Tab-separated table of C-alpha atoms and ligand atoms in Angstrom:
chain	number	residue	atom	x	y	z
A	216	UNK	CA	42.280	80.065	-26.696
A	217	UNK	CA	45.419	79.473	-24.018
A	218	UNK	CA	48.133	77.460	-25.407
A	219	UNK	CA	48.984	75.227	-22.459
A	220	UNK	CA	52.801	77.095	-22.787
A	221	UNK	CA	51.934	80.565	-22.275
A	222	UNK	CA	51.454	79.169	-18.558
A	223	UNK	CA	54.665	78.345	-18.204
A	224	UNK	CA	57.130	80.613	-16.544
A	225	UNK	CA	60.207	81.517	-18.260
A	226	UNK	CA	61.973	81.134	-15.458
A	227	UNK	CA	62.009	79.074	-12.145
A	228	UNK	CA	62.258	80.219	-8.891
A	229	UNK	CA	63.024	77.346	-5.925
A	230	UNK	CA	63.520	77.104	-2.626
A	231	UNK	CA	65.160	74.006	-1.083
A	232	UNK	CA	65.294	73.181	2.249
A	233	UNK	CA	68.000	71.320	4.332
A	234	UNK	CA	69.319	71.113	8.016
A	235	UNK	CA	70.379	68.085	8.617
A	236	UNK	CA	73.898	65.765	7.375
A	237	UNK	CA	71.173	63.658	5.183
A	238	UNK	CA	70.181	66.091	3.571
A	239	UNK	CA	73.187	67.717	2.830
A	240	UNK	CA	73.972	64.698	0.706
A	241	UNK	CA	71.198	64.586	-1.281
A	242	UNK	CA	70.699	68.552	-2.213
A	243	UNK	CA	74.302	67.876	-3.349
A	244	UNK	CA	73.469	66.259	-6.504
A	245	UNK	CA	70.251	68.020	-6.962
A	246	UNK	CA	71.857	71.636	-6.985
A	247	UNK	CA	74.857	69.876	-9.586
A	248	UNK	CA	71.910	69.187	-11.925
A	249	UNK	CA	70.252	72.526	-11.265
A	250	UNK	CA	73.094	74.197	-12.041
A	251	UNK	CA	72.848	73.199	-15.576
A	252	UNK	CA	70.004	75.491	-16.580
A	253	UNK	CA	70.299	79.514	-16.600
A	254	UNK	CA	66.488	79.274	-16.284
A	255	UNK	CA	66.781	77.706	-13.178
A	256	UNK	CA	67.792	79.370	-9.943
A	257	UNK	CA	67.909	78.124	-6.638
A	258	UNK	CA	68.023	79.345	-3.393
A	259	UNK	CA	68.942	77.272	-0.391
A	260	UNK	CA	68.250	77.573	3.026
A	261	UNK	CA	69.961	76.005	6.195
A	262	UNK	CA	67.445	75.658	9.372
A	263	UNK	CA	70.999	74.955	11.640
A	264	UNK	CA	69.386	71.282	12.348
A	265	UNK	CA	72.959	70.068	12.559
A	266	UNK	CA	75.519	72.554	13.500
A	267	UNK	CA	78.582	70.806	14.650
A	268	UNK	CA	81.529	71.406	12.174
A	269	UNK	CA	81.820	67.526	10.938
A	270	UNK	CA	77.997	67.657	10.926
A	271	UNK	CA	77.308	70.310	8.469
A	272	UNK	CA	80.067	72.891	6.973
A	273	UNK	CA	82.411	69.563	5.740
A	274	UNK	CA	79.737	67.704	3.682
A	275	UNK	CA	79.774	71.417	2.110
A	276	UNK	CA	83.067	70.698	1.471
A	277	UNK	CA	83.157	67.395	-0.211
A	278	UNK	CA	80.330	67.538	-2.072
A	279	UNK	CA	81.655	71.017	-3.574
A	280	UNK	CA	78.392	72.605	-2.523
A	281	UNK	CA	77.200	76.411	-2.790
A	282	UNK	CA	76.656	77.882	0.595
A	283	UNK	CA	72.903	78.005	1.682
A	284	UNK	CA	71.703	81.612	0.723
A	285	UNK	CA	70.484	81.558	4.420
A	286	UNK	CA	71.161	79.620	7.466
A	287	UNK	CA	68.412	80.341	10.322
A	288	UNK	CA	70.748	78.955	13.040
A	289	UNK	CA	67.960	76.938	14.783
A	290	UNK	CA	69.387	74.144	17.031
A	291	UNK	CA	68.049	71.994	20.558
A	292	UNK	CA	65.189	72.837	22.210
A	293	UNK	CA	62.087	70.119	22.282
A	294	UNK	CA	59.982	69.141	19.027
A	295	UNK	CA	57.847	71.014	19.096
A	296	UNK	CA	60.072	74.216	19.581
A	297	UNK	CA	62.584	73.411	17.325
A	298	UNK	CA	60.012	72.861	14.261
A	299	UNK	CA	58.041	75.950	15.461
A	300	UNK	CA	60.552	78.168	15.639
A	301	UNK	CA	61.991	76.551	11.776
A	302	UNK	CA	58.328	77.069	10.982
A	303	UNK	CA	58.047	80.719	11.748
A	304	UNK	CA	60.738	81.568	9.997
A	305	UNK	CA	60.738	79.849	6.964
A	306	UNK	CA	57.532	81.540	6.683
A	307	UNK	CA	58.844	84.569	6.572
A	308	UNK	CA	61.724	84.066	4.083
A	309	UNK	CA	59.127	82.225	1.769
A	310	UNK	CA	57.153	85.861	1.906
A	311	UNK	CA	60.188	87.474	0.773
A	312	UNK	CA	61.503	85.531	-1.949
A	313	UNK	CA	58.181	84.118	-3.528
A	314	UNK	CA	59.300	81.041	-4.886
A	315	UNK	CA	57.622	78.473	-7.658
A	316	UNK	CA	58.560	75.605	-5.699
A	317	UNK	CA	59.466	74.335	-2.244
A	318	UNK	CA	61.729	71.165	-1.973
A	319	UNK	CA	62.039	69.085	0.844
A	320	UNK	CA	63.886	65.926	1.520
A	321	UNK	CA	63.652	62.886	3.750
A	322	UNK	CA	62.061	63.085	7.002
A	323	UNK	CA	63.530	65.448	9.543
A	324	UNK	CA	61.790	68.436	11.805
A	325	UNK	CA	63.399	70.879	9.283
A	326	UNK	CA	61.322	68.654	6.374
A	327	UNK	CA	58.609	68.784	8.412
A	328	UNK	CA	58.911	72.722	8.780
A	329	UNK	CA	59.811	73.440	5.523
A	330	UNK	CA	56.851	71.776	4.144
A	331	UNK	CA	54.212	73.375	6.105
A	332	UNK	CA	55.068	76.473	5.798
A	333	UNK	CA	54.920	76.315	2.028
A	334	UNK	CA	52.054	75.066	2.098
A	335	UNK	CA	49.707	76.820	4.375
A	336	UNK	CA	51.217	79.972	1.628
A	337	UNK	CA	49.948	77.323	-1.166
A	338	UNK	CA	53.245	77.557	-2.518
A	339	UNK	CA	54.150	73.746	-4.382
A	340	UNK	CA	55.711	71.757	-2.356
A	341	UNK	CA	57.884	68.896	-3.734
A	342	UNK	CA	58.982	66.177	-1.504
A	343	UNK	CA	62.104	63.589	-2.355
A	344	UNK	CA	62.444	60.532	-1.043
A	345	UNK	CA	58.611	60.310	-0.431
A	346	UNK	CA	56.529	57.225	0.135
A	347	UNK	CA	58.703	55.681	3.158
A	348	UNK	CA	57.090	54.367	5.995
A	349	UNK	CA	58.082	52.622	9.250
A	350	UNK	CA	57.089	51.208	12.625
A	351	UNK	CA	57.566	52.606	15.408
A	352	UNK	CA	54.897	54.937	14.258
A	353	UNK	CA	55.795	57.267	17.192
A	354	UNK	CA	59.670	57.721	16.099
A	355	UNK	CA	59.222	61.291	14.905
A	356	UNK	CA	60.215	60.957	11.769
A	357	UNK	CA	57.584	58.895	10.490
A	358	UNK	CA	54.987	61.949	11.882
A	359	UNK	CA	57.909	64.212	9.653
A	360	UNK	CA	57.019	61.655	6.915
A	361	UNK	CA	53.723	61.056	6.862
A	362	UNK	CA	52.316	64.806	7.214
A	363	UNK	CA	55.293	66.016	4.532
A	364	UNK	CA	53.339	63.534	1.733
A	365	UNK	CA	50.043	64.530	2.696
A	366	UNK	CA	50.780	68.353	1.827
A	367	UNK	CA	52.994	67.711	-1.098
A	368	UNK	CA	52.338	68.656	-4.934
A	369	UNK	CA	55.176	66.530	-6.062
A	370	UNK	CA	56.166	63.316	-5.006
A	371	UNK	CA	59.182	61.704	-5.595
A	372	UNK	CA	59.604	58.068	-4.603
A	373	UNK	CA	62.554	56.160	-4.033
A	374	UNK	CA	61.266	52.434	-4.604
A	375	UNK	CA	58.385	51.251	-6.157
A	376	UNK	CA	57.560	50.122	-2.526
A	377	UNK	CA	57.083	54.121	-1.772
A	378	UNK	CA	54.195	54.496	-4.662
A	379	UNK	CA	52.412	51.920	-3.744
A	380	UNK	CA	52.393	53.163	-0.304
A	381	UNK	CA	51.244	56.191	-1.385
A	382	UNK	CA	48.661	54.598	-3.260
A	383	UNK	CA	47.370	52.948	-0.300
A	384	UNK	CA	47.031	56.209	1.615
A	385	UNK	CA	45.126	57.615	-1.427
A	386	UNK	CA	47.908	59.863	-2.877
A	387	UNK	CA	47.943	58.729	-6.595
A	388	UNK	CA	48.863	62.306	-8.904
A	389	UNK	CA	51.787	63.881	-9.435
A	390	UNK	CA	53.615	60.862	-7.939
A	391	UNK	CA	56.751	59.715	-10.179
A	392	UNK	CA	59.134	56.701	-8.673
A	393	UNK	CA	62.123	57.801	-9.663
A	394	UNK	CA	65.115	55.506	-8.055
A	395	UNK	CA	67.211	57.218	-4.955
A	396	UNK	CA	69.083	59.806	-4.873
A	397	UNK	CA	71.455	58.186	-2.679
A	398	UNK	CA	72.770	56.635	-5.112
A	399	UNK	CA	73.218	59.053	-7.387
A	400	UNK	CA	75.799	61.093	-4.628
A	401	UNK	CA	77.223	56.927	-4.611
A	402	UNK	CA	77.604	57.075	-7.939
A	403	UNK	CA	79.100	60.522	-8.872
A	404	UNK	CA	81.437	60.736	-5.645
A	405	UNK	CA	82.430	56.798	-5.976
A	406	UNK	CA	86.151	57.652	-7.003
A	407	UNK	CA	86.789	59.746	-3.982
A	408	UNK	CA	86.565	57.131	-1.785
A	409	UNK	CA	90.161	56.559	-1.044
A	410	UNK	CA	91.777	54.267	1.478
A	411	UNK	CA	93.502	57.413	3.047
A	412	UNK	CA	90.979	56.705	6.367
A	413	UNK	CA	91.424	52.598	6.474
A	414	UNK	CA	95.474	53.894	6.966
A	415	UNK	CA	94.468	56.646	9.090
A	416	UNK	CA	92.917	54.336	11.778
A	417	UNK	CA	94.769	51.837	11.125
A	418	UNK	CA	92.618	49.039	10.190
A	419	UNK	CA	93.053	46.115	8.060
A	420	UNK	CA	90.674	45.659	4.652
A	421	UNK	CA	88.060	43.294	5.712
A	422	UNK	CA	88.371	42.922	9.244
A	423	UNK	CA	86.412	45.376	11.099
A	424	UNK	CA	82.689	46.550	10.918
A	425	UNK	CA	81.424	49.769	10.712
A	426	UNK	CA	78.885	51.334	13.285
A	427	UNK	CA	76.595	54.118	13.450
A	428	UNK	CA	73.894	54.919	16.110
A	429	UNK	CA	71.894	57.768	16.775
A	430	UNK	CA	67.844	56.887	16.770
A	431	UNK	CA	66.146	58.411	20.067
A	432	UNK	CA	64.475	55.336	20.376
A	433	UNK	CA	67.781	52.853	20.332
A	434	UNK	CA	69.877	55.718	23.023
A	435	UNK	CA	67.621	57.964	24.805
A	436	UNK	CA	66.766	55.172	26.976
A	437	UNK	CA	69.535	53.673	29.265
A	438	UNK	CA	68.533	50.424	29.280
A	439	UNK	CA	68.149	50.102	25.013
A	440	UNK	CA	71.475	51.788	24.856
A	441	UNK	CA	73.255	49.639	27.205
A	442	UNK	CA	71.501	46.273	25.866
A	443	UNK	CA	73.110	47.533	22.533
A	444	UNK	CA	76.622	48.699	23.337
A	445	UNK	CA	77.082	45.004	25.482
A	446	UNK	CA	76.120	43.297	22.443
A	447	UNK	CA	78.447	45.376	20.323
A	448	UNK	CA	81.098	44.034	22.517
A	449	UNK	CA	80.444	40.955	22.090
A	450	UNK	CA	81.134	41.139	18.540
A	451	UNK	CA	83.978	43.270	19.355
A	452	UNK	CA	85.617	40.286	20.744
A	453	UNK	CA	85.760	38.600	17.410
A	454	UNK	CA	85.835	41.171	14.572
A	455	UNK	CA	86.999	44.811	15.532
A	456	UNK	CA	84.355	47.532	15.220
A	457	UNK	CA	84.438	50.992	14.094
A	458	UNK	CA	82.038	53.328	15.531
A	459	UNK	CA	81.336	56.667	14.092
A	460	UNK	CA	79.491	58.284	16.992
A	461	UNK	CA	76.888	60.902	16.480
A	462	UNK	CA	76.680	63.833	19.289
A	463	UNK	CA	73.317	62.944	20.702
A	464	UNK	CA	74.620	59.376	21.506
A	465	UNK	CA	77.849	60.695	22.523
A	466	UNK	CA	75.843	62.773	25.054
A	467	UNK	CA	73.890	59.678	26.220
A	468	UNK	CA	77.036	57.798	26.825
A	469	UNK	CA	78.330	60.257	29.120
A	470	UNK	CA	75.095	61.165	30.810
A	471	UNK	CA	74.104	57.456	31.703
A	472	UNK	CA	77.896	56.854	32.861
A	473	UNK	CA	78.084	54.078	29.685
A	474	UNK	CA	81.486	55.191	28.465
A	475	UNK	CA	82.707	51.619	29.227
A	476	UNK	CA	81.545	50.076	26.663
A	477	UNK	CA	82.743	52.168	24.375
A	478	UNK	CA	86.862	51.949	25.368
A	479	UNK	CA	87.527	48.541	23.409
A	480	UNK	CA	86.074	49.983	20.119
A	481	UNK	CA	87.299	52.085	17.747
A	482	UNK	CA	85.338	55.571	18.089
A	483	UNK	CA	85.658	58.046	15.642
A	484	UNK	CA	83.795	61.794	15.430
A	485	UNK	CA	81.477	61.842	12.616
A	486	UNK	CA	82.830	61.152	9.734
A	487	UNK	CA	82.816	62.680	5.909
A	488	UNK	CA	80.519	61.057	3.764
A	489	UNK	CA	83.754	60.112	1.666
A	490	UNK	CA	85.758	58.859	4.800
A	491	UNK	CA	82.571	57.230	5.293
A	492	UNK	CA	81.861	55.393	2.307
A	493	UNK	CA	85.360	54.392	2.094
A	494	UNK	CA	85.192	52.425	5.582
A	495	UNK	CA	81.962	51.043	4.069
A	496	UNK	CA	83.480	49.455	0.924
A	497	UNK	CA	86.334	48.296	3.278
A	498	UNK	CA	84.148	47.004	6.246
A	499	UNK	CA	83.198	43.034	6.546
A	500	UNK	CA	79.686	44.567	7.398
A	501	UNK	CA	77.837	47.423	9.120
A	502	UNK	CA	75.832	47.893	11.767
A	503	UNK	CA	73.525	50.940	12.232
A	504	UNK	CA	70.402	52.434	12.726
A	505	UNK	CA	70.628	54.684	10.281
A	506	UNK	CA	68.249	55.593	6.794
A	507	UNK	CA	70.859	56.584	4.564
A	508	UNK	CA	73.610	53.741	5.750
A	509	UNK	CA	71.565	50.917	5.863
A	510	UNK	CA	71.551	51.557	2.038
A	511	UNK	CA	75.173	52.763	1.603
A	512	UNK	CA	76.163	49.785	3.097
A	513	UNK	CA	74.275	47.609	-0.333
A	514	UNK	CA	75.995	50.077	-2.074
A	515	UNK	CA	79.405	49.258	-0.776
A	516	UNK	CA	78.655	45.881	-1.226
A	517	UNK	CA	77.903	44.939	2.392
A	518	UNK	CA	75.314	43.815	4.330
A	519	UNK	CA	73.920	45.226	7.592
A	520	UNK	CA	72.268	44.183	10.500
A	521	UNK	CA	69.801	46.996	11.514
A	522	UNK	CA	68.950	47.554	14.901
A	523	UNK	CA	65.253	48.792	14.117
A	524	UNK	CA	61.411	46.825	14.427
A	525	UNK	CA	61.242	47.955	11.168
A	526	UNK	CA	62.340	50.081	7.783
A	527	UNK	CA	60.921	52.267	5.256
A	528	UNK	CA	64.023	50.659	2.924
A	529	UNK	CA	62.014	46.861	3.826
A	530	UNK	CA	63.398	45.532	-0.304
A	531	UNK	CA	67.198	44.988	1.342
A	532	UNK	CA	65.609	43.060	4.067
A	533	UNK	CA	62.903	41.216	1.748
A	534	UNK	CA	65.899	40.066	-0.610
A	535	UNK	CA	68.132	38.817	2.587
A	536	UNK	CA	70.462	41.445	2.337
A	537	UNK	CA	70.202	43.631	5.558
A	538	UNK	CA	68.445	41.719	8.591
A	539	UNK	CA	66.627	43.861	11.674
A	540	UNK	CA	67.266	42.821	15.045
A	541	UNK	CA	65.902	44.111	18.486
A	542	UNK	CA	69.064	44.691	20.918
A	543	UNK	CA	69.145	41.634	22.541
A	544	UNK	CA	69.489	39.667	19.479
A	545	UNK	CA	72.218	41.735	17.987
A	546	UNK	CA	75.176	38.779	18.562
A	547	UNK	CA	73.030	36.313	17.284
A	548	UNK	CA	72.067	38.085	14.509
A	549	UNK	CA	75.429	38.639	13.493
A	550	UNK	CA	76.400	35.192	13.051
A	551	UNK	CA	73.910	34.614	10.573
A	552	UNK	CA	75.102	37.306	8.472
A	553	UNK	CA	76.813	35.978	5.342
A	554	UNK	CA	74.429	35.824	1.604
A	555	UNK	CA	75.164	34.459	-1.865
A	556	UNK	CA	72.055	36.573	-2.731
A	557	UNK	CA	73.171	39.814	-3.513
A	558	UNK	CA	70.938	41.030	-5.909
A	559	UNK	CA	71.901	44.585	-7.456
A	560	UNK	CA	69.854	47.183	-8.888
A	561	UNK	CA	67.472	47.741	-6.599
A	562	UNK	CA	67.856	51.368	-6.344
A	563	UNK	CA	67.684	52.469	-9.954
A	564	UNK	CA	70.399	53.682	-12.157
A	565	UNK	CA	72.183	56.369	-10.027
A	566	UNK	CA	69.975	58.853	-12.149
A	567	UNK	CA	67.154	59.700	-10.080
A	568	UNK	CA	68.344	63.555	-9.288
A	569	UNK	CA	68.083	63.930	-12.972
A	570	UNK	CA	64.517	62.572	-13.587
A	571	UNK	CA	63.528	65.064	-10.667
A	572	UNK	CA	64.709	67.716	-12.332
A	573	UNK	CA	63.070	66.975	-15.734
A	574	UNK	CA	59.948	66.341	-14.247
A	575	UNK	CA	60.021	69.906	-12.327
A	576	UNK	CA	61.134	71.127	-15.261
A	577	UNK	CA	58.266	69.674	-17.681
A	578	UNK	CA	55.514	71.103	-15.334
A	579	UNK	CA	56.995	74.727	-14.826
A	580	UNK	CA	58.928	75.386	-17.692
A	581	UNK	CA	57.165	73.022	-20.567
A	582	UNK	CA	60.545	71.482	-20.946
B	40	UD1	C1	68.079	63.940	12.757
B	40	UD1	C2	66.780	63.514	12.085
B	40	UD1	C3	66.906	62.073	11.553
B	40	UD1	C4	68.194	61.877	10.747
B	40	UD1	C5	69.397	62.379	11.563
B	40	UD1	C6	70.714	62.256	10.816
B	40	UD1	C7	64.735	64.522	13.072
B	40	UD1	C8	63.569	64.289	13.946
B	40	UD1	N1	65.663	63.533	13.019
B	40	UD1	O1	68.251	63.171	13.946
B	40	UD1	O2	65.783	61.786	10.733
B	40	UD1	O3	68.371	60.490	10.468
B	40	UD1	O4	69.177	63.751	11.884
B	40	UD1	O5	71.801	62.575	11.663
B	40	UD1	O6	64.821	65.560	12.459
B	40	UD1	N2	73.677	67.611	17.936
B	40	UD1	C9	74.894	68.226	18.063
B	40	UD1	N3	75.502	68.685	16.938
B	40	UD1	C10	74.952	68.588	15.718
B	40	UD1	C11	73.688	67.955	15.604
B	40	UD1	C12	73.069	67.480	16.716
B	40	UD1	O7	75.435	68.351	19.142
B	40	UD1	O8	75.549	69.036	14.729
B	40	UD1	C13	73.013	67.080	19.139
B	40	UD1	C14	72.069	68.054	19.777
B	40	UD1	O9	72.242	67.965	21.142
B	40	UD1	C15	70.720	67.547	19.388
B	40	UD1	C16	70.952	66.069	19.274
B	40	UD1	O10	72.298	65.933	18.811
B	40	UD1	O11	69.738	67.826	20.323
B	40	UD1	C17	70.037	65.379	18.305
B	40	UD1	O12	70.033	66.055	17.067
B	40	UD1	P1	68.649	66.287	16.288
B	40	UD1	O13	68.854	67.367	15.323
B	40	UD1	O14	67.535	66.348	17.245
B	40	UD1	O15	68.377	64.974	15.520
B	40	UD1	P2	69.212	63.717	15.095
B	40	UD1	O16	69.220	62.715	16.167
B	40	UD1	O17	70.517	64.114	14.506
């Protein structure tokens, strides 16, 4: 007779893979809880999604992360190429270091990679922030989504949305809803936000909102991105705005001649997620198109008007909190911005990376 813990290893072998600034984030506070257990070790690896200095190496920095074990330097290119060429070699590193366990987060090319090639060497693959789904069903990310959870052993849901989603799509074991890990990095990095920015740029609390862009769908089409950056202005007008500009945009701007629009507003390079987060708590309200703001927004106590048809994150806008608009209805929008109906919570307790890790622990380790 086997007792069910001879099966478990006595030690845990895992390979996590990041490559872009969202994910940075959120391996942050998994590796801090990984760290905790000599049984555990943990090898990271860096596809080179995002390269840029204030894109990668500084949310290193603040989040007093280990450098990846590897970084495969794989940037540009189409698609296709870029999540080949992740694929291919990810492969090969997965050969050579045998891991347990796989992790992948969110819903980028290098989760996409990162997941496949674990799989197709039936190594477990465990996905966080699973579950999330969103129209347009041709952004690439929701492809990046979709096929991640459909190869995945272990699926970690933000909201209870996620499961049911998952449900739906006929994924019911091994899926545990945990809360996000968004706000766990919230949380834990909360009393580094200083005001040191708001001085820096010389704003004043409360009077300026904070902007991020970067979807292919809202600027790799002229007429989208300049529908967008006229509205912007039009807020401008009334209530400063503070854009933290990502380099794809950046590169729009210039190559459809649109840098006009951006001279009344406050631009600033990407940001550090503690720069950022202190704008956020500062801000009136955000605007963005971003996953992980739309929510660290709510967490700063803000609303925000998302320019998207849709959201995987659809609670904020079900409780009145965030609102979507198209880019032609961004002004309007805005005005009606302004709820008594802030309802907290709705993310869990800020201790999602730690149920993660027990439940990886409980199936490979008995405990
Ligand atoms: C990616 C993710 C998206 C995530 C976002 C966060 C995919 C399909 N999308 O989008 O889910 O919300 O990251 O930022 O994986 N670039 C630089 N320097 C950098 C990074 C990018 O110059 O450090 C430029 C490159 O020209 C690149 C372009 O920005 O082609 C777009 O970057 P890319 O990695 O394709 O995706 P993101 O738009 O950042």
């Amino acid at each position: 007779m086997i007792f069910k813990n001879e099966q478990y290893r006595k030690h845990l072998k895992i390979v996590s893979i990041i490559g872009a600034r969202p994910q940075f984030v959120k391996e942050a506070v998994i590796q801090h809880e990984f760290k905790k257990y000599s049984d555990i070790q943990e090898i990271v690896v860096h596809t080179g999604q995002h390269y840029d200095e204030n894109m990668s190496e500084i949310f290193f920095e603040t989040l007093s992360m280990s450098q990846p074990q590897y970084n495969l330097s794989i940037q540009g290119g189409t698609h296709g190429q870029m999540t080949g060429m992740m694929l291919v070699e990810i492969e090969k590193l997965l050969i050579d270091e045998k891991p347990d366990l796989v992790i992948v987060y969110g819903d980028t090319n290098s989760t996409l990679a990162g997941s496949l090639a674990a799989k197709k060497l039936n190594i477990p693959v465990a996905h966080i922030e699973a579950g999330l789904r969103q129209e347009p069903k041709s952004m690439p990310e929701e492809t990046n989504r979709v096929v991640t959870d459909h190869v995945s052993t272990y699926l970690f849901t933000p909201t209870e949305n996620g499961a049911k989603t998952l449900e739906n799509e006929g994924i019911v074991d091994n899926v545990y809803f945990t809360g996000d890990i968004m706000y766990d990095v919230f949380v834990s990095m909360k009393k580094k936000f200083t005001t040191d920015i708001i001085e820096k740029v010389g704003l004043e609390k409360n009077n300026f909102v904070l902007m991020t862009l970067h979807r292919d769908f809202n600027v790799d089409e002229k007429a989208r991105l300049e529908s967008i950056l006229s509205q912007i202005n039009k807020i401008n007008e009334e209530v400063k705005v503070v854009y933290s500009i990502h380099p794809r945009t950046k590169a729009r701007v210039q190559e459809y001649n649109l840098e006009a629009y951006l001279k009344d507003l406050i631009v600033l390079e990407p940001l550090p997620y503690t720069d950022l987060m202190a704008l956020a708590r500062e801000s009136k309200f955000a605007i963005t198109d971003s996953g992980g703001f739309q929510k660290e927004s709510y967490f700063s106590g803000k609303q925000a008007l998302v320019i998207m048809p849709d959201t995987g994150w659809i609670e904020l806008v079900d409780e009145g909190i965030n609102l979507l608009t198209e880019p032609e209805d961004i002004y309007s929008n805005y005005l009606k911005l302004g709820t008594s109906n802030f309802k907290e919570g709705i993310y869990g307790n800020g201790d999602a990376s730690r149920i993660i890790v027990d439940v990886i622990r409980k199936e490979f380790l008995g405990g």
